[in-house]
Amino acid sequence: MEEIFQDKVDKEVKIEPKDWMPEKYRQTLIRQISQHAHSEIVGMLPEGNWITRAPNLRRKAILLAKVQDEAGHGLYLYSAAETLGITRDEMYEQLHSGKAKYSSIFNYPTLTWADIGAIGWLVDGAAIMNQVPLCRSSFGPYARAMVRVCKEESFHQRQGFEILLTLGRGTEAQRRMAQDAIDRWWWPSVMMFGPKDDESPNTIMSMKWKIKRFTNDELRQKFVDICAEQVKILGLTLPDKDLKWNDTTNHYDFGKINWDEFWQVVQGNGPCNKQRLETRKKAWEEGKWVREAASAYAEKRKQKNTLNAA
């Protein structure tokens, strides 16, 4: 069975929920997809903080649409994970208990309006770099969900870049605000690709099963190369004194990543870890009556349909 399974993967035949699959493959997918879904939902919080404070109605409408998109992404992904035999309530419980992780980037605060631009350009830009290859994931429901997610994330990235471009062409105070946001979000965004390849044991297996198609370091390098050019258009700089083009490798060299900070945030000691989890728990508790009412209504309709059929 494992040979047949691997042969399908190698031939780019999608694995569907009812197909036989190795238990490790199933568990790896549950971990990755649920973590991705949690990241989309928790990722609404830093930006939702600015919906009521956006500088004008146009910016408010765009940001509101973006946060709504993130909610939709989370729902697509939770649905994909459910096809693997885990319930949504189980995934929520794992998030609220701290057992399940989400992207460490969302544990940083949004201090100014320019942060919304930096999140769009850098955070969503890094997300796209990670997610576009997932459109070819070996697991069918995940791959299909990612097609729509990536289209919407591309809009988010352009929206963030346009905010920074506008600020960069504005007053001196606006330029300083944009530069400050980039300075604070650059390194956390570079860390979004995860640990170095030699410290990421799941990468090899994920690539064998074609869940992932590039290593963490390969994607990180591609991200740095693109941002190093794009920042020139903004007329701003990246906070890395070691950033320079290497004619030998045809890539940008970049400075040393503070992995101590990365692991501290992953382990729950980031600036907003506790705040983010408490907000999610509060929303879950306060939404209990809505879930109960929806379940009662669905049951009532089911009974009514049964009586009509009889």
C-alpha positions as a LaTeX table, in Angstrom:
\begin{tabular}{lrrr}
\hline
Residue & $x$ (\AA) & $y$ (\AA) & $z$ (\AA) \\
\hline
Met1 & 0.00 & 0.00 & 0.00 \\
Glu2 & 2.82 & 2.39 & 0.81 \\
Glu3 & 4.44 & 1.70 & $-2.57$ \\
Ile4 & 1.17 & 2.37 & $-4.39$ \\
Phe5 & 0.69 & 5.55 & $-2.36$ \\
Gln6 & 4.20 & 6.84 & $-3.08$ \\
Asp7 & 3.83 & 5.97 & $-6.76$ \\
Lys8 & 0.71 & 8.17 & $-6.95$ \\
Val9 & 2.56 & 11.00 & $-5.23$ \\
Asp10 & 5.52 & 10.68 & $-7.60$ \\
Lys11 & 3.18 & 10.74 & $-10.61$ \\
Glu12 & 1.49 & 13.94 & $-9.34$ \\
Val13 & $-1.84$ & 12.14 & $-8.76$ \\
Lys14 & $-3.70$ & 13.94 & $-5.98$ \\
Ile15 & $-4.34$ & 12.04 & $-2.76$ \\
Glu16 & $-8.00$ & 12.38 & $-1.77$ \\
Pro17 & $-9.52$ & 11.95 & 1.73 \\
Lys18 & $-10.92$ & 8.45 & 1.07 \\
Asp19 & $-7.66$ & 7.17 & $-0.42$ \\
Trp20 & $-5.36$ & 5.02 & 1.67 \\
Met21 & $-2.48$ & 7.03 & 3.14 \\
Pro22 & 0.28 & 6.38 & 5.70 \\
Glu23 & $-0.71$ & 7.49 & 9.20 \\
Lys24 & 2.37 & 9.73 & 9.40 \\
Tyr25 & 1.25 & 11.47 & 6.20 \\
Arg26 & $-2.21$ & 12.03 & 7.70 \\
Gln27 & $-0.81$ & 13.38 & 10.96 \\
Thr28 & 1.69 & 15.62 & 9.16 \\
Leu29 & $-1.12$ & 17.10 & 7.08 \\
Ile30 & $-3.35$ & 17.64 & 10.12 \\
Arg31 & $-0.51$ & 19.43 & 11.91 \\
Gln32 & 0.39 & 21.59 & 8.92 \\
Ile33 & $-3.11$ & 22.46 & 7.72 \\
Ser34 & $-4.50$ & 23.17 & 11.19 \\
Gln35 & $-1.48$ & 25.33 & 12.00 \\
His36 & $-2.06$ & 27.19 & 8.76 \\
Ala37 & $-5.75$ & 27.66 & 9.60 \\
His38 & $-4.94$ & 28.90 & 13.11 \\
Ser39 & $-2.47$ & 31.39 & 11.62 \\
Glu40 & $-5.13$ & 32.83 & 9.33 \\
Ile41 & $-7.59$ & 33.27 & 12.21 \\
Val42 & $-5.11$ & 34.69 & 14.72 \\
Gly43 & $-3.69$ & 36.81 & 11.89 \\
Met44 & $-6.93$ & 38.77 & 11.79 \\
Leu45 & $-6.18$ & 40.28 & 15.21 \\
Pro46 & $-3.19$ & 42.60 & 14.51 \\
Glu47 & $-4.95$ & 44.17 & 11.53 \\
Gly48 & $-8.45$ & 44.15 & 12.99 \\
Asn49 & $-6.97$ & 46.48 & 15.58 \\
Trp50 & $-6.77$ & 49.20 & 12.87 \\
Ile51 & $-10.14$ & 48.87 & 11.11 \\
Thr52 & $-11.74$ & 51.67 & 13.11 \\
Arg53 & $-8.58$ & 53.82 & 12.94 \\
Ala54 & $-7.78$ & 53.61 & 9.22 \\
Pro55 & $-7.02$ & 57.09 & 7.83 \\
Asn56 & $-9.99$ & 57.29 & 5.44 \\
Leu57 & $-13.07$ & 55.41 & 4.26 \\
Arg58 & $-11.26$ & 53.82 & 1.30 \\
Arg59 & $-8.53$ & 52.41 & 3.52 \\
Lys60 & $-11.12$ & 51.23 & 6.03 \\
Ala61 & $-13.12$ & 49.35 & 3.37 \\
Ile62 & $-10.00$ & 47.69 & 1.94 \\
Leu63 & $-8.72$ & 46.62 & 5.35 \\
Leu64 & $-12.14$ & 45.32 & 6.35 \\
Ala65 & $-12.27$ & 43.23 & 3.16 \\
Lys66 & $-8.78$ & 41.90 & 3.83 \\
Val67 & $-9.59$ & 40.80 & 7.39 \\
Gln68 & $-12.73$ & 39.14 & 6.07 \\
Asp69 & $-10.58$ & 37.29 & 3.51 \\
Glu70 & $-8.37$ & 35.96 & 6.30 \\
Ala71 & $-11.42$ & 34.58 & 8.09 \\
Gly72 & $-12.44$ & 32.82 & 4.89 \\
His73 & $-8.97$ & 31.34 & 4.48 \\
Gly74 & $-9.18$ & 29.88 & 7.95 \\
Leu75 & $-12.55$ & 28.30 & 7.20 \\
Tyr76 & $-11.32$ & 26.74 & 3.92 \\
Leu77 & $-8.36$ & 25.25 & 5.72 \\
Tyr78 & $-10.30$ & 23.95 & 8.72 \\
Ser79 & $-12.64$ & 22.26 & 6.24 \\
Ala80 & $-9.67$ & 20.67 & 4.42 \\
Ala81 & $-8.25$ & 19.40 & 7.71 \\
Glu82 & $-11.61$ & 17.93 & 8.74 \\
Thr83 & $-11.48$ & 15.57 & 5.75 \\
Leu84 & $-8.54$ & 13.89 & 7.49 \\
Gly85 & $-10.64$ & 12.78 & 10.46 \\
Ile86 & $-10.14$ & 15.58 & 12.98 \\
Thr87 & $-13.04$ & 17.77 & 14.11 \\
Arg88 & $-13.02$ & 21.53 & 14.12 \\
Asp89 & $-13.69$ & 21.57 & 17.85 \\
Glu90 & $-10.60$ & 19.42 & 18.39 \\
Met91 & $-8.50$ & 21.86 & 16.38 \\
Tyr92 & $-9.84$ & 24.82 & 18.35 \\
Glu93 & $-9.10$ & 23.01 & 21.62 \\
Gln94 & $-5.52$ & 22.37 & 20.51 \\
Leu95 & $-5.10$ & 26.06 & 19.67 \\
His96 & $-6.60$ & 27.31 & 22.94 \\
Ser97 & $-4.58$ & 24.88 & 25.05 \\
Gly98 & $-1.33$ & 25.85 & 23.36 \\
Lys99 & $-0.78$ & 22.37 & 21.94 \\
Ala100 & $-1.17$ & 23.61 & 18.36 \\
Lys101 & 1.01 & 26.44 & 17.08 \\
Tyr102 & 0.37 & 29.27 & 14.65 \\
Ser103 & 2.77 & 31.52 & 12.77 \\
Ser104 & 4.99 & 33.39 & 15.25 \\
Ile105 & 4.70 & 36.58 & 13.17 \\
Phe106 & 1.24 & 37.28 & 14.57 \\
Asn107 & 2.59 & 37.73 & 18.09 \\
Tyr108 & 4.01 & 41.15 & 17.23 \\
Pro109 & 2.01 & 44.37 & 17.83 \\
Thr110 & 0.76 & 46.83 & 15.20 \\
Leu111 & 1.86 & 50.19 & 16.59 \\
Thr112 & 1.12 & 52.55 & 13.67 \\
Trp113 & $-0.85$ & 52.64 & 10.43 \\
Ala114 & 2.38 & 51.93 & 8.55 \\
Asp115 & 2.45 & 48.51 & 10.22 \\
Ile116 & $-0.58$ & 47.56 & 8.11 \\
Gly117 & 1.48 & 48.33 & 5.02 \\
Ala118 & 4.47 & 46.36 & 6.33 \\
Ile119 & 2.27 & 43.37 & 7.13 \\
Gly120 & 0.81 & 43.42 & 3.63 \\
Trp121 & 4.13 & 43.78 & 1.85 \\
Leu122 & 6.37 & 41.64 & 4.07 \\
Val123 & 4.17 & 39.22 & 6.01 \\
Asp124 & 1.75 & 38.47 & 3.20 \\
Gly125 & 4.65 & 38.51 & 0.76 \\
Ala126 & 6.39 & 35.81 & 2.79 \\
Ala127 & 3.11 & 33.91 & 3.07 \\
Ile128 & 2.71 & 33.91 & $-0.72$ \\
Met129 & 6.26 & 32.62 & $-1.11$ \\
Asn130 & 5.37 & 29.75 & 1.22 \\
Gln131 & 1.89 & 29.10 & $-0.14$ \\
Val132 & 2.11 & 29.20 & $-3.93$ \\
Pro133 & 3.99 & 25.85 & $-4.01$ \\
Leu134 & 1.22 & 24.42 & $-1.82$ \\
Cys135 & $-1.18$ & 24.79 & $-4.76$ \\
Arg136 & 0.61 & 21.68 & $-6.01$ \\
Ser137 & 0.46 & 19.87 & $-2.69$ \\
Ser138 & $-0.07$ & 16.12 & $-3.03$ \\
Phe139 & $-3.24$ & 16.33 & $-0.87$ \\
Gly140 & $-6.14$ & 17.39 & $-3.08$ \\
Pro141 & $-8.33$ & 19.39 & $-0.64$ \\
Tyr142 & $-5.32$ & 21.39 & 0.59 \\
Ala143 & $-4.08$ & 22.12 & $-2.93$ \\
Arg144 & $-7.50$ & 23.27 & $-4.13$ \\
Ala145 & $-8.05$ & 25.50 & $-1.11$ \\
Met146 & $-4.66$ & 27.14 & $-1.66$ \\
Val147 & $-5.50$ & 28.24 & $-5.20$ \\
Arg148 & $-8.09$ & 30.73 & $-3.93$ \\
Val149 & $-6.08$ & 31.65 & $-0.84$ \\
Cys150 & $-3.05$ & 32.60 & $-2.95$ \\
Lys151 & $-5.10$ & 34.75 & $-5.33$ \\
Glu152 & $-6.44$ & 36.74 & $-2.40$ \\
Glu153 & $-3.07$ & 36.95 & $-0.66$ \\
Ser154 & $-1.61$ & 38.47 & $-3.82$ \\
Phe155 & $-4.12$ & 41.30 & $-3.48$ \\
His156 & $-3.17$ & 41.71 & 0.18 \\
Gln157 & 0.52 & 41.98 & $-0.69$ \\
Arg158 & $-0.12$ & 44.66 & $-3.32$ \\
Gln159 & $-2.36$ & 46.57 & $-0.93$ \\
Gly160 & 0.39 & 46.67 & 1.70 \\
Phe161 & 3.02 & 47.73 & $-0.82$ \\
Glu162 & 0.76 & 50.56 & $-2.02$ \\
Ile163 & 0.31 & 51.83 & 1.55 \\
Leu164 & 4.09 & 51.98 & 2.05 \\
Leu165 & 4.59 & 53.56 & $-1.37$ \\
Thr166 & 2.11 & 56.30 & $-0.50$ \\
Leu167 & 3.76 & 56.93 & 2.87 \\
Gly168 & 7.21 & 56.86 & 1.29 \\
Arg169 & 6.17 & 59.65 & $-1.07$ \\
Gly170 & 4.53 & 61.65 & 1.70 \\
Thr171 & 5.83 & 63.95 & 4.42 \\
Glu172 & 9.05 & 63.35 & 6.31 \\
Ala173 & 7.02 & 62.12 & 9.28 \\
Gln174 & 5.19 & 59.63 & 7.07 \\
Arg175 & 8.47 & 58.39 & 5.60 \\
Arg176 & 9.89 & 57.87 & 9.10 \\
Met177 & 6.77 & 55.98 & 10.12 \\
Ala178 & 7.03 & 53.69 & 7.07 \\
Gln179 & 10.73 & 53.06 & 7.66 \\
Asp180 & 10.13 & 52.32 & 11.34 \\
Ala181 & 7.48 & 49.73 & 10.42 \\
Ile182 & 9.82 & 48.01 & 7.95 \\
Asp183 & 12.60 & 48.01 & 10.55 \\
Arg184 & 10.37 & 46.23 & 13.05 \\
Trp185 & 8.72 & 43.71 & 10.68 \\
Trp186 & 11.63 & 42.71 & 8.45 \\
Trp187 & 13.38 & 40.12 & 10.61 \\
Pro188 & 10.18 & 38.50 & 11.97 \\
Ser189 & 9.08 & 38.15 & 8.33 \\
Val190 & 12.38 & 36.50 & 7.38 \\
Met191 & 11.83 & 34.08 & 10.28 \\
Met192 & 8.37 & 33.15 & 8.93 \\
Phe193 & 9.89 & 30.44 & 6.74 \\
Gly194 & 10.73 & 28.44 & 9.84 \\
Pro195 & 13.97 & 27.04 & 11.26 \\
Lys196 & 17.11 & 26.48 & 9.22 \\
Asp197 & 16.93 & 23.36 & 7.07 \\
Asp198 & 19.36 & 21.45 & 9.28 \\
Glu199 & 17.06 & 22.10 & 12.26 \\
Ser200 & 13.81 & 21.18 & 10.51 \\
Pro201 & 13.43 & 17.35 & 10.45 \\
Asn202 & 9.89 & 17.48 & 9.03 \\
Thr203 & 11.06 & 19.13 & 5.81 \\
Ile204 & 12.59 & 16.04 & 4.21 \\
Met205 & 9.51 & 13.87 & 4.76 \\
Ser206 & 7.17 & 16.64 & 3.61 \\
Met207 & 9.15 & 17.01 & 0.39 \\
Lys208 & 9.17 & 13.23 & $-0.19$ \\
Trp209 & 5.38 & 13.29 & 0.05 \\
Lys210 & 5.23 & 16.56 & $-1.95$ \\
Ile211 & 3.40 & 18.42 & 0.76 \\
Lys212 & 6.25 & 20.94 & 0.54 \\
Arg213 & 8.32 & 21.41 & $-2.62$ \\
Phe214 & 11.03 & 23.79 & $-1.41$ \\
Thr215 & 13.06 & 23.91 & 1.78 \\
Asn216 & 12.76 & 26.69 & 4.35 \\
Asp217 & 16.10 & 28.19 & 3.38 \\
Glu218 & 15.35 & 28.09 & $-0.35$ \\
Leu219 & 12.12 & 30.02 & 0.13 \\
Arg220 & 13.77 & 32.45 & 2.56 \\
Gln221 & 16.49 & 33.27 & 0.03 \\
Lys222 & 13.93 & 33.89 & $-2.70$ \\
Phe223 & 12.00 & 36.22 & $-0.39$ \\
Val224 & 15.10 & 38.24 & 0.49 \\
Asp225 & 16.10 & 38.54 & $-3.19$ \\
Ile226 & 12.69 & 39.95 & $-4.15$ \\
Cys227 & 12.31 & 42.33 & $-1.20$ \\
Ala228 & 15.83 & 43.72 & $-1.65$ \\
Glu229 & 14.77 & 44.94 & $-5.09$ \\
Gln230 & 11.25 & 46.04 & $-4.21$ \\
Val231 & 12.40 & 48.22 & $-1.32$ \\
Lys232 & 14.32 & 50.36 & $-3.82$ \\
Ile233 & 11.00 & 51.31 & $-5.44$ \\
Leu234 & 9.70 & 52.39 & $-2.06$ \\
Gly235 & 12.73 & 54.62 & $-1.57$ \\
Leu236 & 13.26 & 53.00 & 1.83 \\
Thr237 & 15.76 & 50.47 & 3.21 \\
Leu238 & 15.85 & 47.07 & 4.84 \\
Pro239 & 17.40 & 46.96 & 8.34 \\
Asp240 & 20.31 & 44.71 & 7.41 \\
Lys241 & 23.83 & 46.16 & 7.12 \\
Asp242 & 25.05 & 42.86 & 5.66 \\
Leu243 & 22.55 & 42.84 & 2.78 \\
Lys244 & 24.45 & 42.90 & $-0.52$ \\
Trp245 & 24.38 & 41.29 & $-3.95$ \\
Asn246 & 26.69 & 38.33 & $-4.47$ \\
Asp247 & 27.85 & 37.95 & $-8.10$ \\
Thr248 & 29.06 & 34.41 & $-7.40$ \\
Thr249 & 25.77 & 33.01 & $-6.09$ \\
Asn250 & 23.48 & 35.41 & $-7.98$ \\
His251 & 21.63 & 35.99 & $-4.73$ \\
Tyr252 & 21.64 & 38.58 & $-1.98$ \\
Asp253 & 23.74 & 37.81 & 1.08 \\
Phe254 & 21.96 & 38.77 & 4.29 \\
Gly255 & 22.74 & 39.04 & 7.97 \\
Lys256 & 22.45 & 36.57 & 10.81 \\
Ile257 & 18.95 & 35.76 & 12.03 \\
Asn258 & 18.24 & 36.03 & 15.74 \\
Trp259 & 17.03 & 32.47 & 16.25 \\
Asp260 & 16.82 & 32.98 & 20.02 \\
Glu261 & 14.04 & 35.51 & 19.44 \\
Phe262 & 12.30 & 33.14 & 17.02 \\
Trp263 & 12.21 & 30.27 & 19.50 \\
Gln264 & 11.18 & 32.53 & 22.37 \\
Val265 & 8.14 & 33.69 & 20.39 \\
Val266 & 7.30 & 30.14 & 19.24 \\
Gln267 & 7.43 & 28.97 & 22.85 \\
Gly268 & 4.91 & 31.60 & 23.91 \\
Asn269 & 7.12 & 34.44 & 25.10 \\
Gly270 & 6.54 & 36.95 & 22.31 \\
Pro271 & 5.21 & 40.49 & 22.81 \\
Cys272 & 1.55 & 39.51 & 22.24 \\
Asn273 & 1.36 & 35.71 & 22.67 \\
Lys274 & $-0.81$ & 35.81 & 25.78 \\
Gln275 & $-2.98$ & 38.61 & 24.40 \\
Arg276 & $-3.64$ & 36.76 & 21.13 \\
Leu277 & $-4.61$ & 33.49 & 22.82 \\
Glu278 & $-6.78$ & 35.20 & 25.42 \\
Thr279 & $-8.61$ & 37.06 & 22.65 \\
Arg280 & $-9.29$ & 33.80 & 20.80 \\
Lys281 & $-10.49$ & 32.06 & 23.97 \\
Lys282 & $-12.77$ & 35.00 & 24.80 \\
Ala283 & $-14.28$ & 34.93 & 21.30 \\
Trp284 & $-14.87$ & 31.17 & 21.64 \\
Glu285 & $-16.64$ & 31.52 & 24.97 \\
Glu286 & $-18.73$ & 34.52 & 23.93 \\
Gly287 & $-19.75$ & 32.77 & 20.72 \\
Lys288 & $-21.02$ & 29.67 & 22.52 \\
Trp289 & $-24.66$ & 30.80 & 22.41 \\
Val290 & $-24.43$ & 31.37 & 18.65 \\
Arg291 & $-23.10$ & 27.85 & 18.07 \\
Glu292 & $-25.80$ & 26.37 & 20.28 \\
Ala293 & $-28.53$ & 28.35 & 18.52 \\
Ala294 & $-27.25$ & 27.31 & 15.09 \\
Ser295 & $-27.14$ & 23.65 & 16.15 \\
Ala296 & $-30.67$ & 23.83 & 17.57 \\
Tyr297 & $-31.97$ & 25.46 & 14.39 \\
Ala298 & $-30.29$ & 22.84 & 12.21 \\
Glu299 & $-31.79$ & 20.04 & 14.31 \\
Lys300 & $-35.24$ & 21.65 & 14.11 \\
Arg301 & $-35.01$ & 21.86 & 10.31 \\
Lys302 & $-33.87$ & 18.24 & 10.16 \\
Gln303 & $-36.87$ & 17.10 & 12.18 \\
Lys304 & $-39.20$ & 19.19 & 10.05 \\
Asn305 & $-37.81$ & 17.71 & 6.83 \\
Thr306 & $-38.18$ & 14.21 & 8.27 \\
Leu307 & $-41.84$ & 14.83 & 9.09 \\
Asn308 & $-42.51$ & 16.29 & 5.63 \\
Ala309 & $-40.87$ & 13.30 & 3.98 \\
Ala310 & $-43.03$ & 10.95 & 6.01 \\
\hline
\end{tabular}
